[in-house]
Short mmCIF file of C-alpha atoms and ligand atoms in Angstrom, two decimals:
data_model
loop_
_atom_site.label_atom_id
_atom_site.label_comp_id
_atom_site.label_asym_id
_atom_site.label_seq_id
_atom_site.Cartn_x
_atom_site.Cartn_y
_atom_site.Cartn_z
CA UNK A 30 111.81 115.46 121.00
CA UNK A 31 108.31 116.15 122.24
CA UNK A 32 105.70 116.80 119.60
CA UNK A 33 102.05 117.81 119.77
CA UNK A 34 99.72 117.19 116.83
CA UNK A 35 96.67 119.43 116.75
CA UNK A 36 93.91 119.07 114.18
CA UNK A 37 90.27 118.22 113.72
CA UNK A 38 89.30 114.59 113.19
CA UNK A 39 90.18 113.38 109.70
CA UNK A 40 93.00 115.83 109.06
CA UNK A 41 95.67 113.08 109.02
CA UNK A 42 97.22 113.43 112.48
CA UNK A 43 97.23 109.68 113.08
CA UNK A 44 98.89 108.91 109.74
CA UNK A 45 101.59 111.50 110.29
CA UNK A 46 102.07 110.36 113.88
CA UNK A 47 102.93 106.91 112.47
CA UNK A 48 105.38 108.42 110.03
CA UNK A 49 107.16 110.51 112.69
CA UNK A 50 107.20 107.59 115.12
CA UNK A 51 108.87 105.25 112.60
CA UNK A 52 111.32 107.81 111.30
CA UNK A 53 112.47 109.20 114.64
CA UNK A 54 111.87 106.15 116.86
CA UNK A 55 109.37 107.93 119.06
CA UNK A 56 106.31 106.48 120.73
CA UNK A 57 102.84 107.81 120.10
CA UNK A 58 100.44 108.74 122.85
CA UNK A 59 96.98 108.75 121.28
CA UNK A 60 94.38 109.54 123.91
CA UNK A 61 91.64 108.44 121.48
CA UNK A 62 93.22 104.96 121.16
CA UNK A 63 93.74 104.66 124.90
CA UNK A 64 90.09 105.59 125.49
CA UNK A 65 88.85 103.13 122.86
CA UNK A 66 90.92 100.37 124.48
CA UNK A 67 89.36 101.16 127.84
CA UNK A 68 85.90 100.90 126.24
CA UNK A 69 86.84 97.50 124.76
CA UNK A 70 87.71 96.22 128.24
CA UNK A 71 84.14 96.99 129.34
CA UNK A 72 85.25 98.48 132.63
CA UNK A 73 83.12 100.99 134.56
CA UNK A 74 85.51 103.67 133.41
CA UNK A 75 85.10 102.39 129.83
CA UNK A 76 81.30 102.73 129.99
CA UNK A 77 81.66 106.26 131.33
CA UNK A 78 84.08 107.19 128.54
CA UNK A 79 81.83 105.67 125.88
CA UNK A 80 78.96 107.94 126.88
CA UNK A 81 81.01 110.97 125.88
CA UNK A 82 82.62 109.51 122.77
CA UNK A 83 79.41 108.29 121.15
CA UNK A 84 77.93 111.76 121.57
CA UNK A 85 80.95 113.39 119.94
CA UNK A 86 81.76 115.19 123.20
CA UNK A 87 85.15 115.54 124.82
CA UNK A 88 85.83 113.18 127.71
CA UNK A 89 86.15 114.91 131.09
CA UNK A 90 89.51 116.55 131.73
CA UNK A 91 89.94 114.66 135.01
CA UNK A 92 89.78 111.27 133.24
CA UNK A 93 92.10 112.38 130.45
CA UNK A 94 94.63 113.92 132.82
CA UNK A 95 94.78 110.71 134.83
CA UNK A 96 95.49 108.77 131.62
CA UNK A 97 98.23 111.18 130.57
CA UNK A 98 99.76 111.16 134.03
CA UNK A 99 100.05 107.36 133.89
CA UNK A 100 101.41 107.37 130.36
CA UNK A 101 104.09 109.96 130.90
CA UNK A 102 105.69 108.00 133.73
CA UNK A 103 106.50 105.16 131.32
CA UNK A 104 110.13 104.60 130.34
CA UNK A 105 109.38 104.34 126.62
CA UNK A 106 108.73 108.10 126.51
CA UNK A 107 112.09 108.98 128.03
CA UNK A 108 113.46 110.34 124.74
CA UNK A 109 110.26 112.01 123.74
CA UNK A 110 106.86 111.25 122.28
CA UNK A 111 104.20 112.32 119.86
CA UNK A 112 100.95 113.47 121.40
CA UNK A 113 98.07 112.71 119.05
CA UNK A 114 94.76 114.10 120.32
CA UNK A 115 96.14 115.71 123.47
CA UNK A 116 95.94 118.50 124.56
CA UNK A 117 92.45 119.36 123.39
CA UNK A 118 91.67 122.03 125.96
CA UNK A 119 93.65 124.77 127.66
CA UNK A 120 93.39 122.90 130.97
CA UNK A 121 95.13 119.95 129.31
CA UNK A 122 97.84 122.17 127.82
CA UNK A 123 98.32 123.85 131.20
CA UNK A 124 98.61 120.42 132.77
CA UNK A 125 101.62 119.58 130.58
CA UNK A 126 103.19 122.92 131.41
CA UNK A 127 102.63 122.48 135.14
CA UNK A 128 104.29 119.10 134.95
CA UNK A 129 107.31 120.61 133.21
CA UNK A 130 106.70 118.68 130.01
CA UNK A 131 108.46 120.91 127.51
CA UNK A 132 106.96 120.64 124.05
CA UNK A 133 109.41 121.28 121.19
CA UNK A 134 107.11 121.20 118.17
CA UNK A 135 103.42 121.75 117.56
CA UNK A 136 101.93 120.85 114.18
CA UNK A 137 98.45 122.09 113.43
CA UNK A 138 96.73 120.15 110.64
CA UNK A 139 94.23 122.18 108.64
CA UNK A 140 91.54 121.00 106.25
CA UNK A 141 88.12 122.29 105.18
CA UNK A 142 85.07 120.80 106.86
CA UNK A 143 83.80 119.52 103.53
CA UNK A 144 87.02 117.54 102.88
CA UNK A 145 87.05 116.26 106.46
CA UNK A 146 83.57 114.82 106.06
CA UNK A 147 84.51 113.19 102.74
CA UNK A 148 87.62 111.63 104.24
CA UNK A 149 86.11 110.35 107.43
CA UNK A 150 83.35 108.59 105.56
CA UNK A 151 86.03 106.52 103.82
CA UNK A 152 88.21 105.68 106.79
CA UNK A 153 88.45 102.45 108.73
CA UNK A 154 90.39 101.36 111.76
CA UNK A 155 92.05 98.06 112.50
CA UNK A 156 89.93 96.58 115.30
CA UNK A 157 93.02 95.04 116.93
CA UNK A 158 95.70 97.73 116.65
CA UNK A 159 93.47 100.79 116.42
CA UNK A 160 95.51 102.06 113.46
CA UNK A 161 93.61 104.17 110.96
CA UNK A 162 93.48 103.42 107.24
CA UNK A 163 91.87 105.27 104.40
CA UNK A 164 90.58 103.49 101.30
CA UNK A 165 93.61 104.41 99.22
CA UNK A 166 96.09 103.00 101.72
CA UNK A 167 94.34 99.74 102.37
CA UNK A 168 93.86 99.12 98.66
CA UNK A 169 97.52 99.87 97.96
CA UNK A 170 98.87 97.67 100.73
CA UNK A 171 96.53 94.82 99.99
CA UNK A 172 95.21 94.62 103.51
CA UNK A 173 93.32 91.78 104.99
CA UNK A 174 90.10 93.67 105.27
CA UNK A 175 88.68 91.36 108.00
CA UNK A 176 89.97 93.45 110.87
CA UNK A 177 89.00 96.79 109.39
CA UNK A 178 85.92 98.39 110.91
CA UNK A 179 84.31 101.83 110.95
CA UNK A 180 84.54 103.82 114.16
CA UNK A 181 81.18 104.25 115.85
CA UNK A 182 81.87 107.98 116.23
CA UNK A 183 82.72 108.39 112.53
CA UNK A 184 79.05 108.78 111.56
CA UNK A 185 78.31 112.11 109.89
CA UNK A 186 76.09 113.55 112.65
CA UNK A 187 78.72 112.68 115.28
CA UNK A 188 81.62 113.99 113.22
CA UNK A 189 79.80 117.33 113.01
CA UNK A 190 79.58 117.43 116.80
CA UNK A 191 83.27 116.51 117.10
CA UNK A 192 84.13 119.34 114.73
CA UNK A 193 82.11 121.75 116.86
CA UNK A 194 84.03 120.60 119.93
CA UNK A 195 87.32 121.06 118.08
CA UNK A 196 86.45 124.58 116.95
CA UNK A 197 85.58 125.56 120.52
CA UNK A 198 89.15 125.09 121.68
CA UNK A 199 91.58 125.37 118.77
CA UNK A 200 91.94 129.15 118.78
CA UNK A 201 92.80 129.31 122.46
CA UNK A 202 95.12 126.31 122.16
CA UNK A 203 96.91 127.97 119.28
CA UNK A 204 97.22 131.22 121.22
CA UNK A 205 98.55 129.28 124.18
CA UNK A 206 101.32 127.67 122.13
CA UNK A 207 102.07 130.91 120.27
CA UNK A 208 102.62 132.50 123.63
CA UNK A 209 104.83 129.60 124.64
CA UNK A 210 106.85 129.98 121.44
CA UNK A 211 107.67 133.51 122.58
CA UNK A 212 108.86 132.21 125.94
CA UNK A 213 111.11 129.39 124.80
CA UNK A 214 112.23 127.55 121.71
CA UNK A 215 108.96 125.94 120.73
CA UNK A 216 108.18 125.79 117.00
CA UNK A 217 104.61 125.92 115.75
CA UNK A 218 103.83 124.94 112.17
CA UNK A 219 100.61 124.78 110.24
CA UNK A 220 100.22 121.83 107.90
CA UNK A 221 97.94 121.98 104.88
CA UNK A 222 96.27 118.57 105.02
CA UNK A 223 95.05 118.87 101.45
CA UNK A 224 98.52 117.86 100.33
CA UNK A 225 99.43 114.27 99.60
CA UNK A 226 100.60 112.17 102.53
CA UNK A 227 104.15 111.92 101.11
CA UNK A 228 104.42 115.69 100.70
CA UNK A 229 103.30 116.24 104.28
CA UNK A 230 105.81 113.59 105.44
CA UNK A 231 108.56 115.54 103.71
CA UNK A 232 107.41 118.88 105.11
CA UNK A 233 107.34 117.55 108.64
CA UNK A 234 110.75 115.98 108.17
CA UNK A 235 112.13 119.32 106.93
CA UNK A 236 110.65 121.12 109.91
CA UNK A 237 112.02 118.61 112.36
CA UNK A 238 115.43 118.70 110.74
CA UNK A 239 115.38 122.45 110.17
CA UNK A 240 115.73 122.12 106.41
CA UNK A 241 114.31 124.53 103.80
CA UNK A 242 112.20 126.28 106.33
CA UNK A 243 110.84 129.49 105.04
CA UNK A 244 107.84 129.69 107.27
CA UNK A 245 107.43 129.72 110.97
CA UNK A 246 103.91 130.41 112.04
CA UNK A 247 103.85 133.40 114.32
CA UNK A 248 100.49 134.95 113.76
CA UNK A 249 97.00 133.65 113.65
P1 LIG B 27 90.35 110.80 118.50
O1 LIG B 27 90.64 109.37 118.25
O2 LIG B 27 91.55 111.60 118.88
O3 LIG B 27 89.54 111.43 117.38
O4 LIG B 27 89.39 110.85 119.78
C1 LIG B 27 88.12 110.21 119.80
C2 LIG B 27 87.29 110.76 120.93
O5 LIG B 27 87.94 110.50 122.18
C3 LIG B 27 87.07 112.26 120.91
O6 LIG B 27 85.98 112.65 120.09
C4 LIG B 27 86.80 112.55 122.39
O7 LIG B 27 85.50 112.15 122.74
C5 LIG B 27 87.76 111.59 123.08
N1 LIG B 27 89.08 112.20 123.33
C6 LIG B 27 90.28 111.86 122.77
N2 LIG B 27 91.27 112.62 123.26
C7 LIG B 27 90.69 113.47 124.14
C8 LIG B 27 91.19 114.54 124.96
N3 LIG B 27 92.48 114.87 124.96
N4 LIG B 27 90.29 115.19 125.74
C9 LIG B 27 88.99 114.88 125.77
N5 LIG B 27 88.45 113.89 125.01
C10 LIG B 27 89.29 113.19 124.20
#
């Protein structure tokens, strides 16, 4: 099963990626996490990447494609994967297609800009694992807060730039996958990220298991 998660920052892609990964024993490919790890290593490539990320800009396609190319050759993705944060441009989507990576499901997470800003202000990541937590989750699970930090690109002025970048590409990405869904059995679903995490978990599970589905997104 090969799944793509589309959605602006703060719409819950990372949280749902975790849920799908645990439930269906799939590995996650998060380009954002891979890039942040490269920055941590303080390599030349890392410095180059950081310049884009701290400005809220997308990292060059050539760098991202190289990362994806390396990832996809790994054995752990043999039975499928969840792509979180890739593709973000048509070139990236075309790259998957060219490499005969057949995507089975695309979930597009939708949330108003106002709610996105509220949520991102509250979120933290684990400095070691890169996993994202919102206030509610880390209170509930009694986390050791020591490792939890704010992302440097989660500042309001940067989030706004990231949202602008997202809006530049989402319509064409959606059209691309809509077109693909006419060509082969790819299913595209919109997810209302205003819902509670557990409700979204259930919805995604239903979609993946073809239960109670009364909606397949076909139009924009
Ligand atoms: P994310 O963790 O997915 O929100 O990504 C954080 C940042 O990494 C983004 O704002 C971009 O600067 C960069 N990034 C992540 N994935 C991609 C991608 N597929 N293409 C270009 N830039 C990316």
